[in-house]
Amino acid sequence: MSVTVVVGGQWGDEGKGKVVDILSEKSDIVVRYQGGANAGHTIQISGKKYVLHLIPSGILWDNVICVIGNGVVIDPVALLDEIKFLENNGISVKGRLFISQNAHLIMPYHKLIDSLNETGALKIGTTGKGIGPAYIDKYARKGIRIIDLLNRESLEQKIRRNLDEKNTLLKNIYHHTEMNVETIVNQYLEFDRQIDEYIKDVPTYLNKAIAEGKSVLLEGAQGSLLDVDFGTYPYVTSSSPTSGGACTGTGIPPNRISNVVAIVKAYTTRVGEGPFPTELLDETGELLRKTGFEFGATTGRPRRCGWFDAFLVRYSCMINGTNSVALTKLDVLDVLDEIKVCTGYKYNGKLLNAYPTDCDILANVEPVYETLPGWKSDTSKCLSYNDLPQNARDYIRFISEAAGMTTGMISVGPNREQTFYPG
Ligand code: GDP
Ligand code: IMO
Ligand code: MG
C-alpha cells in the first residue's frame, strides 16, 4: 500500500502530466483533488500529445482507475469534451472513471463572471474557466454539487436562487444581459444523463481501496505558489494545490499519506499576473520560452520565463513536506552558455531568511544569484544520469543543495522514455 501525493513545486506547468503518467504505471488509482479545467496536463507518447484538463493523468494506462475528488470544481462541458477526445483516441473511460458526488459544478455564470472580472488593472490573469467564482459559491454554501443533479426539483430551485443573485449582478454591476434559468436547468439535466454512471461515494471507495493495499496517486493541479493560502496572494488560484489539499479534496486522512513528490522545472515559469522575482524580460527569457515551448496548455498564452529560484523551491518543499523532487525540462537549458540560480532575496539591502508572503515585498526584492557554467550539449538523448555532461550533473547537485531538495526522477524531454533516476 502506498499513497503518494504529486504536487507542482512552483507556479504550475512543471510537467505534472508527464510525471503522473509515468508513476501511474505502478499505481492502481489516480485521483485529482483540486482545481478544475484551468489545469492543462500534457502527456506525450511516441510523439502523440494528450492534454488533460480534468481527467487524471493515469487514464492512458488501461488498468488504472481514475477518480475526480470532491475538491475539484467540474465543468461538465469540459468533462464531456475530454471523455469524447479520449474515446476518439481509442481510450475508453467506462468503468474506470469515477466522480465524487460531493464535487461542485462550474455553472455557465461562473465562467461569464470570471471573464467579466478580468477587465481592468486588478486582473489576476485567470484562465477564464470559472474557477474563482465556483469556489466562491462553494464556500458561500450556495454551490451546486454533482449530487444535486439527481433531484430535478431541488436542482431547479437551487439554480433559480443562484441566478436571481447572479442576474442582479450581471445587470447592475457588469451591465451584461441576464441568463435564463430553464436553459441552464435543461442543460445540466442532460449532463446528469451523461455522467450518471461515473458518480461515486469517493471517500468510502478510496479508503476501502487503501485498506485493501492498493497504490494510490493523488495528482495536484497548478503549483504551490498558486495556492490560495501559501502562494503569491492575490495572484493565486482559488484552491489548495499543496499536499494538504490532497486530504480535504479526496477524503483520504493525513495519516494515510506515505510520500510527497514535488515536480520542479529546471528553471521557472509563470502564467498570468503577479510577482516573479527571477523573471527574464530579455532575449534569454525569450530563448527559454522558445526552446521549452512555454505556451499555456489550456489557454495558449505565452508563459513568463526566468531562472531557477532555489529560495522559492525551498519554501515550497517546506509547505508540502516534499520527500523527493522530479526535476523536469533540464534539456531546455542545453542551449545556454551560463545559467543563473537564485539562492535568496534581498529586501532593502538585507537578506531575507523566510519566503515573503506579501506581494508588495515580492515585487521589490532583489534576487541573489550564483552563476554556473552551461554544458552546451544535447541532454535529450541521455538515457541515464551518467550520460549527462558533468556541468549538468553539477547544476543538479547545486540546485538540489540550494533548495534543500532530494532530486529523484530527472526528465530531459516530453516523452516517457526521456526519464531516469540519479546514481
Ligand atoms: P503540467 O501542467 O505540470 O502537467 O505541465 P504542462 O503540460 O502544462 O507543461 C509542461 C510541458 O513541458 C508539456 O508540453 C510537456 O510535454 C513538456 N515537458 C514535460 N517534461 C519535459 C522535459 O523534461 N523536457 C521538455 N523539453 N519538455 C517537457
Ligand atoms: P497546471 O495544472 C499554470 C494560473 C492562472 C492565473 C491564476 C488564477 O496546468 O499547472 P484561475 O483560472 O485558476 O483562477 O487562474 O492561476 N493558473 C495556472 N498557471 N498552470 C496551471 O495549471 C494553472 N491554473 C491556473 O494563469 O495566474
Ligand atoms: Mg499545465
CSV table of C-alpha atoms and ligand atoms in Angstrom, one decimal:
chain,number,residue,atom,x,y,z
A,1,MET,CA,0.0,0.0,0.0
A,2,SER,CA,1.3,3.5,-0.8
A,3,VAL,CA,-0.4,6.8,-1.1
A,4,THR,CA,1.7,9.4,-3.0
A,5,VAL,CA,0.8,13.0,-3.5
A,6,VAL,CA,2.2,14.7,-6.5
A,7,VAL,CA,2.3,18.5,-6.4
A,8,GLY,CA,3.6,21.3,-8.6
A,9,GLY,CA,6.6,22.8,-6.8
A,10,GLN,CA,6.5,26.3,-8.5
A,11,TRP,CA,3.8,28.2,-10.4
A,12,GLY,CA,2.3,25.3,-12.3
A,13,ASP,CA,3.2,23.7,-15.7
A,14,GLU,CA,6.2,21.9,-14.1
A,15,GLY,CA,5.4,18.7,-16.1
A,16,LYS,CA,2.9,17.0,-13.7
A,17,GLY,CA,1.1,15.3,-16.6
A,18,LYS,CA,4.3,13.6,-17.8
A,19,VAL,CA,5.4,12.5,-14.3
A,20,VAL,CA,2.0,11.3,-13.1
A,21,ASP,CA,1.6,9.3,-16.3
A,22,ILE,CA,5.0,7.6,-15.6
A,23,LEU,CA,4.2,7.0,-11.9
A,24,SER,CA,0.7,5.6,-12.9
A,25,GLU,CA,2.2,2.5,-14.4
A,26,LYS,CA,2.8,1.2,-10.8
A,27,SER,CA,-0.4,2.6,-9.4
A,28,ASP,CA,-3.9,1.2,-9.1
A,29,ILE,CA,-5.8,4.5,-8.7
A,30,VAL,CA,-5.0,8.1,-9.7
A,31,VAL,CA,-7.1,10.9,-8.2
A,32,ARG,CA,-7.3,14.7,-8.9
A,33,TYR,CA,-8.0,16.6,-5.7
A,34,GLN,CA,-8.4,20.3,-6.5
A,35,GLY,CA,-8.7,22.9,-9.3
A,36,GLY,CA,-10.6,22.2,-12.5
A,37,ALA,CA,-10.3,22.7,-16.2
A,38,ASN,CA,-7.8,25.5,-15.5
A,39,ALA,CA,-5.2,22.7,-15.5
A,40,GLY,CA,-3.6,21.6,-18.7
A,41,HIS,CA,-1.5,18.4,-18.1
A,42,THR,CA,0.4,17.2,-21.1
A,43,ILE,CA,1.4,13.6,-21.8
A,44,GLN,CA,3.4,12.7,-24.9
A,45,ILE,CA,3.7,9.2,-26.0
A,46,SER,CA,5.7,8.3,-29.2
A,47,GLY,CA,5.2,11.9,-30.4
A,48,LYS,CA,1.4,11.9,-29.8
A,49,LYS,CA,0.3,14.6,-27.4
A,50,TYR,CA,-2.6,14.3,-25.0
A,51,VAL,CA,-3.6,17.4,-22.9
A,52,LEU,CA,-5.9,16.6,-19.9
A,53,HIS,CA,-7.7,19.2,-18.0
A,54,LEU,CA,-10.0,17.4,-15.6
A,55,ILE,CA,-9.4,13.6,-16.0
A,56,PRO,CA,-6.4,12.3,-14.0
A,57,SER,CA,-3.2,11.7,-16.0
A,58,GLY,CA,-3.3,8.0,-15.2
A,59,ILE,CA,-6.1,7.5,-17.8
A,60,LEU,CA,-3.7,6.3,-20.6
A,61,TRP,CA,-2.9,3.1,-18.7
A,62,ASP,CA,-6.0,0.9,-19.2
A,63,ASN,CA,-5.6,-0.9,-15.9
A,64,VAL,CA,-5.7,2.3,-13.8
A,65,ILE,CA,-8.8,3.6,-12.2
A,66,CYS,CA,-9.1,7.4,-12.3
A,67,VAL,CA,-11.1,9.5,-9.8
A,68,ILE,CA,-12.1,13.1,-9.6
A,69,GLY,CA,-12.3,14.1,-6.0
A,70,ASN,CA,-14.7,16.4,-4.1
A,71,GLY,CA,-12.1,19.2,-4.1
A,72,VAL,CA,-12.3,19.6,-7.9
A,73,VAL,CA,-14.8,22.0,-9.5
A,74,ILE,CA,-16.2,20.3,-12.5
A,75,ASP,CA,-17.2,22.0,-15.8
A,76,PRO,CA,-19.5,19.3,-17.4
A,77,VAL,CA,-18.9,20.8,-20.8
A,78,ALA,CA,-15.1,20.3,-20.4
A,79,LEU,CA,-15.5,16.9,-18.9
A,80,LEU,CA,-17.7,15.5,-21.7
A,81,ASP,CA,-15.4,17.0,-24.3
A,82,GLU,CA,-12.4,15.3,-22.6
A,83,ILE,CA,-14.2,12.0,-22.4
A,84,LYS,CA,-15.0,12.3,-26.1
A,85,PHE,CA,-11.5,13.3,-27.0
A,86,LEU,CA,-10.1,10.2,-25.2
A,87,GLU,CA,-12.7,7.9,-26.8
A,88,ASN,CA,-11.9,9.2,-30.2
A,89,ASN,CA,-8.3,8.3,-29.5
A,90,GLY,CA,-9.2,4.7,-28.6
A,91,ILE,CA,-9.1,5.3,-24.8
A,92,SER,CA,-12.3,4.2,-23.0
A,93,VAL,CA,-13.1,5.7,-19.6
A,94,LYS,CA,-16.1,3.5,-19.0
A,95,GLY,CA,-15.9,1.6,-15.7
A,96,ARG,CA,-12.7,3.2,-14.7
A,97,LEU,CA,-13.5,6.9,-14.3
A,98,PHE,CA,-15.4,7.9,-11.1
A,99,ILE,CA,-16.5,11.4,-9.9
A,100,SER,CA,-17.2,12.4,-6.4
A,101,GLN,CA,-20.8,13.1,-5.7
A,102,ASN,CA,-19.7,16.0,-3.5
A,103,ALA,CA,-17.7,17.8,-6.2
A,104,HIS,CA,-19.0,21.2,-7.1
A,105,LEU,CA,-20.1,22.1,-10.6
A,106,ILE,CA,-18.9,25.0,-12.7
A,107,MET,CA,-22.0,26.8,-14.0
A,108,PRO,CA,-22.2,29.0,-17.1
A,109,TYR,CA,-22.5,32.1,-14.8
A,110,HIS,CA,-19.2,31.2,-13.2
A,111,LYS,CA,-17.3,31.3,-16.5
A,112,LEU,CA,-19.1,34.5,-17.5
A,113,ILE,CA,-18.3,36.3,-14.2
A,114,ASP,CA,-14.7,35.1,-14.3
A,115,SER,CA,-14.1,36.7,-17.6
A,116,LEU,CA,-16.1,39.9,-16.7
A,117,ASN,CA,-13.9,40.2,-13.5
A,118,GLU,CA,-10.8,40.1,-15.6
A,119,THR,CA,-11.0,43.6,-17.0
A,120,GLY,CA,-9.2,46.5,-15.5
A,121,ALA,CA,-6.0,47.0,-13.6
A,122,LEU,CA,-6.7,44.5,-10.8
A,123,LYS,CA,-6.9,41.4,-13.0
A,124,ILE,CA,-5.3,38.2,-11.9
A,125,GLY,CA,-4.8,36.8,-15.4
A,126,THR,CA,-7.0,33.8,-14.7
A,127,THR,CA,-7.7,31.0,-17.2
A,128,GLY,CA,-11.3,32.2,-17.6
A,129,LYS,CA,-12.6,28.7,-16.7
A,130,GLY,CA,-14.9,29.9,-13.9
A,131,ILE,CA,-12.7,28.6,-11.1
A,132,GLY,CA,-12.7,31.5,-8.7
A,133,PRO,CA,-16.5,32.2,-8.9
A,134,ALA,CA,-17.2,28.4,-8.5
A,135,TYR,CA,-15.1,28.2,-5.3
A,136,ILE,CA,-16.7,31.4,-4.0
A,137,ASP,CA,-20.2,29.8,-4.3
A,138,LYS,CA,-18.8,26.6,-2.7
A,139,TYR,CA,-17.6,28.4,0.4
A,140,ALA,CA,-20.6,30.7,0.5
A,141,ARG,CA,-22.6,27.5,0.7
A,142,LYS,CA,-24.5,28.3,-2.5
A,143,GLY,CA,-22.7,25.9,-4.8
A,144,ILE,CA,-24.4,23.2,-6.9
A,145,ARG,CA,-22.9,19.8,-6.4
A,146,ILE,CA,-22.9,16.7,-8.6
A,147,ILE,CA,-25.3,15.1,-6.1
A,148,ASP,CA,-27.8,17.9,-6.8
A,149,LEU,CA,-28.2,16.7,-10.4
A,150,LEU,CA,-30.1,13.7,-9.1
A,151,ASN,CA,-33.1,15.7,-7.9
A,152,ARG,CA,-34.7,17.8,-10.7
A,153,GLU,CA,-36.9,19.8,-8.4
A,154,SER,CA,-34.3,21.0,-5.9
A,155,LEU,CA,-31.8,21.5,-8.7
A,156,GLU,CA,-34.1,23.9,-10.4
A,157,GLN,CA,-34.7,25.7,-7.1
A,158,LYS,CA,-31.0,26.0,-6.4
A,159,ILE,CA,-30.2,27.3,-9.8
A,160,ARG,CA,-33.1,29.7,-9.7
A,161,ARG,CA,-31.8,31.1,-6.3
A,162,ASN,CA,-28.3,31.4,-7.6
A,163,LEU,CA,-29.5,33.1,-10.9
A,164,ASP,CA,-31.6,35.6,-9.0
A,165,GLU,CA,-28.4,36.9,-7.4
A,166,LYS,CA,-26.1,36.5,-10.4
A,167,ASN,CA,-28.6,38.2,-12.8
A,168,THR,CA,-28.8,41.2,-10.4
A,169,LEU,CA,-25.0,41.3,-10.5
A,170,LEU,CA,-24.9,40.9,-14.3
A,171,LYS,CA,-27.4,43.6,-14.9
A,172,ASN,CA,-26.4,46.2,-12.4
A,173,ILE,CA,-22.7,45.8,-11.9
A,174,TYR,CA,-21.5,44.3,-15.2
A,175,HIS,CA,-24.2,45.8,-17.5
A,176,HIS,CA,-24.5,42.4,-19.2
A,177,THR,CA,-27.5,40.5,-20.4
A,178,GLU,CA,-29.1,38.2,-17.9
A,179,MET,CA,-29.1,34.4,-18.0
A,180,ASN,CA,-32.1,32.1,-18.4
A,181,VAL,CA,-32.9,29.5,-15.7
A,182,GLU,CA,-34.7,27.0,-17.9
A,183,THR,CA,-31.9,26.8,-20.4
A,184,ILE,CA,-29.3,26.1,-17.6
A,185,VAL,CA,-31.6,23.6,-15.8
A,186,ASN,CA,-32.2,21.6,-19.0
A,187,GLN,CA,-28.5,21.7,-20.0
A,188,TYR,CA,-27.5,20.3,-16.5
A,189,LEU,CA,-30.2,17.6,-16.5
A,190,GLU,CA,-28.8,16.5,-19.8
A,191,PHE,CA,-25.3,16.4,-18.3
A,192,ASP,CA,-26.7,14.2,-15.5
A,193,ARG,CA,-27.9,11.7,-18.0
A,194,GLN,CA,-24.4,11.6,-19.5
A,195,ILE,CA,-22.3,11.4,-16.3
A,196,ASP,CA,-24.6,9.4,-14.1
A,197,GLU,CA,-22.6,6.2,-14.5
A,198,TYR,CA,-19.5,7.9,-13.1
A,199,ILE,CA,-20.8,9.2,-9.9
A,200,LYS,CA,-19.4,7.6,-6.7
A,201,ASP,CA,-19.0,7.9,-2.9
A,202,VAL,CA,-15.3,8.6,-3.3
A,203,PRO,CA,-14.1,8.8,0.3
A,204,THR,CA,-15.6,5.3,1.0
A,205,TYR,CA,-14.2,3.9,-2.2
A,206,LEU,CA,-10.7,5.3,-1.7
A,207,ASN,CA,-10.4,4.4,2.0
A,208,LYS,CA,-11.5,0.8,1.2
A,209,ALA,CA,-9.0,0.6,-1.6
A,210,ILE,CA,-6.2,1.8,0.6
A,211,ALA,CA,-7.2,-0.8,3.3
A,212,GLU,CA,-7.0,-3.5,0.7
A,213,GLY,CA,-3.4,-2.5,-0.1
A,214,LYS,CA,-4.0,-0.6,-3.4
A,215,SER,CA,-1.5,2.0,-4.5
A,216,VAL,CA,-3.0,5.5,-4.9
A,217,LEU,CA,-1.5,8.5,-6.6
A,218,LEU,CA,-3.0,11.9,-5.8
A,219,GLU,CA,-2.5,14.4,-8.6
A,220,GLY,CA,-2.2,18.0,-7.8
A,221,ALA,CA,-3.0,20.7,-10.4
A,222,GLN,CA,-1.5,24.2,-10.6
A,223,GLY,CA,1.5,24.8,-8.3
A,224,SER,CA,2.4,25.5,-4.7
A,225,LEU,CA,3.0,29.3,-5.3
A,226,LEU,CA,-0.6,29.4,-6.7
A,227,ASP,CA,-2.0,28.0,-3.5
A,228,VAL,CA,-4.7,30.3,-2.1
A,229,ASP,CA,-3.1,30.2,1.4
A,230,PHE,CA,0.6,29.8,0.7
A,231,GLY,CA,1.0,31.3,-2.8
A,232,THR,CA,1.6,34.8,-4.0
A,233,TYR,CA,-1.8,36.0,-2.9
A,234,PRO,CA,-3.9,37.5,-4.5
A,235,TYR,CA,-2.2,36.3,-7.7
A,236,VAL,CA,-3.1,32.7,-7.0
A,237,THR,CA,-5.8,30.2,-7.9
A,238,SER,CA,-8.8,29.6,-5.6
A,239,SER,CA,-7.9,26.2,-4.3
A,240,SER,CA,-5.2,24.3,-2.3
A,241,PRO,CA,-2.7,22.7,-4.7
A,242,THR,CA,-0.3,21.9,-1.9
A,243,SER,CA,-0.2,18.5,-0.3
A,244,GLY,CA,-2.6,19.4,2.5
A,245,GLY,CA,-5.3,19.9,-0.2
A,246,ALA,CA,-4.9,16.2,-1.2
A,247,CYS,CA,-6.7,15.2,2.1
A,248,THR,CA,-9.5,17.6,2.1
A,249,GLY,CA,-10.0,17.2,-1.7
A,250,THR,CA,-10.4,13.4,-1.5
A,251,GLY,CA,-11.4,12.2,2.0
A,252,ILE,CA,-8.1,10.4,2.5
A,253,PRO,CA,-6.9,11.2,6.0
A,254,PRO,CA,-3.4,12.7,6.5
A,255,ASN,CA,-2.0,9.6,8.3
A,256,ARG,CA,-2.6,7.5,5.2
A,257,ILE,CA,-0.2,9.7,3.0
A,258,SER,CA,3.1,7.9,2.6
A,259,ASN,CA,5.0,10.1,0.2
A,260,VAL,CA,5.0,13.6,-1.3
A,261,VAL,CA,6.7,14.1,-4.7
A,262,ALA,CA,7.1,17.7,-6.0
A,263,ILE,CA,7.6,18.3,-9.7
A,264,VAL,CA,10.1,21.1,-10.3
A,265,LYS,CA,11.2,22.6,-13.6
A,266,ALA,CA,14.9,23.2,-14.0
A,267,TYR,CA,14.1,26.9,-14.5
A,268,THR,CA,10.9,28.9,-13.5
A,269,THR,CA,7.8,29.8,-15.4
A,270,ARG,CA,4.5,31.6,-14.5
A,271,VAL,CA,1.3,32.4,-16.5
A,272,GLY,CA,-0.8,35.4,-15.7
A,273,GLU,CA,-0.2,38.4,-13.4
A,274,GLY,CA,1.8,38.5,-10.2
A,275,PRO,CA,5.3,39.0,-8.9
A,276,PHE,CA,8.1,36.8,-10.3
A,277,PRO,CA,11.5,37.8,-8.9
A,278,THR,CA,13.7,35.8,-11.2
A,279,GLU,CA,11.7,36.6,-14.4
A,280,LEU,CA,13.8,37.3,-17.5
A,281,LEU,CA,12.4,40.0,-19.7
A,282,ASP,CA,15.3,39.8,-22.2
A,283,GLU,CA,16.4,37.5,-25.0
A,284,THR,CA,17.3,34.7,-22.6
A,285,GLY,CA,13.7,34.6,-21.3
A,286,GLU,CA,12.6,34.5,-25.0
A,287,LEU,CA,15.0,31.7,-25.7
A,288,LEU,CA,13.7,29.7,-22.7
A,289,ARG,CA,10.1,30.2,-23.9
A,290,LYS,CA,11.0,29.1,-27.5
A,291,THR,CA,13.2,26.2,-26.5
A,292,GLY,CA,10.9,25.0,-23.8
A,293,PHE,CA,7.8,25.7,-25.9
A,294,GLU,CA,6.4,27.6,-22.9
A,295,PHE,CA,2.9,28.3,-24.1
A,296,GLY,CA,-0.1,27.5,-21.9
A,297,ALA,CA,-1.6,24.0,-22.4
A,298,THR,CA,-5.1,25.4,-21.6
A,299,THR,CA,-5.1,29.0,-22.9
A,300,GLY,CA,-2.1,29.1,-25.3
A,301,ARG,CA,-0.8,32.2,-23.5
A,302,PRO,CA,3.0,32.7,-23.6
A,303,ARG,CA,4.5,31.7,-20.2
A,304,ARG,CA,6.8,34.1,-18.4
A,305,CYS,CA,10.2,32.5,-18.0
A,306,GLY,CA,13.1,33.0,-15.6
A,307,TRP,CA,16.0,31.5,-13.7
A,308,PHE,CA,15.6,28.6,-11.2
A,309,ASP,CA,14.6,30.0,-7.8
A,310,ALA,CA,16.0,27.8,-5.0
A,311,PHE,CA,14.6,30.1,-2.3
A,312,LEU,CA,11.1,29.6,-3.7
A,313,VAL,CA,11.5,25.9,-4.1
A,314,ARG,CA,12.9,25.5,-0.5
A,315,TYR,CA,9.8,27.3,0.7
A,316,SER,CA,7.5,25.1,-1.4
A,317,CYS,CA,9.3,21.9,-0.2
A,318,MET,CA,8.7,23.0,3.4
A,319,ILE,CA,5.0,23.7,2.9
A,320,ASN,CA,4.4,20.4,1.1
A,321,GLY,CA,6.6,18.1,3.2
A,322,THR,CA,8.3,17.1,0.0
A,323,ASN,CA,10.2,13.7,0.2
A,324,SER,CA,11.6,13.9,-3.3
A,325,VAL,CA,11.6,16.1,-6.4
A,326,ALA,CA,11.1,15.1,-10.0
A,327,LEU,CA,13.2,17.6,-12.0
A,328,THR,CA,11.9,18.4,-15.4
A,329,LYS,CA,13.0,20.2,-18.6
A,330,LEU,CA,16.7,20.0,-17.9
A,331,ASP,CA,17.2,19.7,-21.7
A,332,VAL,CA,15.8,23.2,-22.2
A,333,LEU,CA,18.9,24.6,-20.6
A,334,ASP,CA,21.2,22.8,-23.1
A,335,VAL,CA,21.5,26.0,-25.2
A,336,LEU,CA,22.8,28.3,-22.5
A,337,ASP,CA,26.4,29.4,-22.0
A,338,GLU,CA,25.8,30.3,-18.4
A,339,ILE,CA,23.0,29.6,-16.0
A,340,LYS,CA,22.0,31.6,-13.0
A,341,VAL,CA,20.4,30.2,-9.9
A,342,CYS,CA,18.7,32.4,-7.3
A,343,THR,CA,19.7,31.4,-3.8
A,344,GLY,CA,17.9,34.1,-1.8
A,345,TYR,CA,16.3,37.5,-1.9
A,346,LYS,CA,17.5,40.9,-0.6
A,347,TYR,CA,14.9,43.4,0.5
A,348,ASN,CA,16.0,46.9,1.5
A,349,GLY,CA,19.6,45.6,1.2
A,350,LYS,CA,19.1,42.8,3.8
A,351,LEU,CA,18.9,39.1,3.0
A,352,LEU,CA,15.5,37.6,3.9
A,353,ASN,CA,15.5,34.5,6.0
A,354,ALA,CA,11.9,33.4,5.2
A,355,TYR,CA,10.0,33.5,1.9
A,356,PRO,CA,7.9,36.7,1.8
A,357,THR,CA,4.1,36.3,1.5
A,358,ASP,CA,3.4,40.0,0.8
A,359,CYS,CA,3.2,40.7,-2.9
A,360,ASP,CA,4.4,44.3,-2.4
A,361,ILE,CA,7.6,42.9,-0.9
A,362,LEU,CA,8.0,40.2,-3.5
A,363,ALA,CA,7.6,42.7,-6.3
A,364,ASN,CA,10.6,44.7,-4.9
A,365,VAL,CA,13.0,42.0,-3.8
A,366,GLU,CA,16.5,41.7,-5.4
A,367,PRO,CA,17.3,38.1,-6.2
A,368,VAL,CA,20.8,36.9,-5.2
A,369,TYR,CA,22.4,34.8,-8.0
A,370,GLU,CA,25.1,32.3,-8.4
A,371,THR,CA,26.3,31.8,-11.9
A,372,LEU,CA,27.1,28.3,-13.2
A,373,PRO,CA,28.6,27.2,-16.5
A,374,GLY,CA,26.3,25.7,-19.1
A,375,TRP,CA,27.0,22.3,-20.7
A,376,LYS,CA,26.1,23.2,-24.3
A,377,SER,CA,25.3,19.7,-25.4
A,378,ASP,CA,22.1,17.8,-26.1
A,379,THR,CA,20.9,16.0,-23.0
A,380,SER,CA,17.6,15.0,-24.5
A,381,LYS,CA,19.1,11.7,-25.7
A,382,CYS,CA,20.7,10.9,-22.4
A,383,LEU,CA,19.5,7.5,-21.1
A,384,SER,CA,20.9,7.7,-17.7
A,385,TYR,CA,22.3,10.1,-15.1
A,386,ASN,CA,25.8,9.1,-16.0
A,387,ASP,CA,25.2,10.1,-19.6
A,388,LEU,CA,24.7,13.7,-18.5
A,389,PRO,CA,27.6,16.1,-19.1
A,390,GLN,CA,29.5,16.9,-15.9
A,391,ASN,CA,28.2,20.5,-15.8
A,392,ALA,CA,24.6,19.3,-16.0
A,393,ARG,CA,25.3,17.0,-13.0
A,394,ASP,CA,26.9,19.8,-11.2
A,395,TYR,CA,23.9,22.0,-11.9
A,396,ILE,CA,21.5,19.4,-10.5
A,397,ARG,CA,23.7,19.0,-7.4
A,398,PHE,CA,23.9,22.8,-6.9
A,399,ILE,CA,20.2,23.5,-7.2
A,400,SER,CA,19.3,20.4,-5.0
A,401,GLU,CA,21.5,21.7,-2.2
A,402,ALA,CA,20.4,25.3,-2.6
A,403,ALA,CA,16.7,24.3,-2.4
A,404,GLY,CA,17.2,21.6,0.2
A,405,MET,CA,15.6,19.0,-2.1
A,406,THR,CA,16.3,15.4,-2.9
A,407,THR,CA,16.2,15.0,-6.6
A,408,GLY,CA,14.8,11.7,-7.7
A,409,MET,CA,13.4,11.5,-11.2
A,410,ILE,CA,15.1,13.6,-13.9
A,411,SER,CA,13.3,14.4,-17.2
A,412,VAL,CA,15.1,15.5,-20.3
A,413,GLY,CA,12.2,15.6,-22.8
A,414,PRO,CA,8.4,15.3,-23.1
A,415,ASN,CA,8.3,11.6,-23.9
A,416,ARG,CA,8.0,8.8,-21.3
A,417,GLU,CA,11.4,7.3,-22.1
A,418,GLN,CA,13.3,10.6,-21.7
A,419,THR,CA,13.4,10.0,-17.9
A,420,PHE,CA,15.9,8.4,-15.5
A,421,TYR,CA,17.0,8.5,-11.9
A,422,PRO,CA,20.3,9.6,-10.4
A,423,GLY,CA,23.0,7.3,-9.1
B,1,GDP,P1,1.7,20.4,-16.2
B,1,GDP,O1,0.6,21.4,-16.1
B,1,GDP,O2,2.6,20.4,-14.9
B,1,GDP,O3,1.3,19.0,-16.5
B,1,GDP,O4,2.7,20.8,-17.3
B,1,GDP,P2,2.2,21.2,-18.8
B,1,GDP,O5,1.8,20.0,-19.6
B,1,GDP,O6,1.3,22.4,-18.8
B,1,GDP,O7,3.6,21.8,-19.4
B,1,GDP,C1,4.8,21.1,-19.5
B,1,GDP,C2,5.2,21.0,-20.9
B,1,GDP,O8,6.6,20.5,-21.0
B,1,GDP,C3,4.4,20.0,-21.7
B,1,GDP,O9,4.4,20.5,-23.1
B,1,GDP,C4,5.3,18.7,-21.7
B,1,GDP,O10,5.1,17.9,-22.8
B,1,GDP,C5,6.6,19.3,-21.7
B,1,GDP,N1,7.6,18.5,-20.9
B,1,GDP,C6,7.5,17.8,-19.8
B,1,GDP,N2,8.7,17.4,-19.3
B,1,GDP,C7,9.6,17.8,-20.2
B,1,GDP,C8,11.0,17.7,-20.3
B,1,GDP,O11,11.7,17.2,-19.5
B,1,GDP,N3,11.6,18.4,-21.4
B,1,GDP,C9,10.9,19.1,-22.3
B,1,GDP,N4,11.6,19.7,-23.3
B,1,GDP,N5,9.6,19.2,-22.2
B,1,GDP,C10,8.9,18.6,-21.2
B,2,IMO,P1,-1.5,23.3,-14.4
B,2,IMO,O1,-2.2,22.3,-13.6
B,2,IMO,C1,-0.2,27.5,-14.6
B,2,IMO,C2,-2.9,30.5,-13.0
B,2,IMO,C3,-3.5,31.4,-14.0
B,2,IMO,C4,-3.7,32.7,-13.1
B,2,IMO,C5,-4.0,32.1,-11.7
B,2,IMO,C6,-5.5,32.1,-11.4
B,2,IMO,O2,-1.5,23.1,-15.8
B,2,IMO,O3,-0.1,23.5,-13.8
B,2,IMO,P2,-7.5,30.6,-12.3
B,2,IMO,O4,-8.1,30.3,-13.7
B,2,IMO,O5,-7.1,29.3,-11.6
B,2,IMO,O6,-8.4,31.4,-11.4
B,2,IMO,O7,-6.2,31.5,-12.5
B,2,IMO,O8,-3.5,30.7,-11.8
B,2,IMO,N1,-3.1,29.0,-13.3
B,2,IMO,C7,-2.2,28.2,-13.8
B,2,IMO,N2,-0.9,28.5,-14.2
B,2,IMO,N3,-0.6,26.2,-14.7
B,2,IMO,C8,-1.9,25.9,-14.3
B,2,IMO,O9,-2.4,24.7,-14.2
B,2,IMO,C9,-2.7,27.0,-13.9
B,2,IMO,N4,-4.0,27.1,-13.5
B,2,IMO,C10,-4.2,28.3,-13.1
B,2,IMO,O10,-2.7,31.7,-15.1
B,2,IMO,O11,-2.4,33.3,-13.0
B,3,MG,MG,-0.2,22.9,-17.3
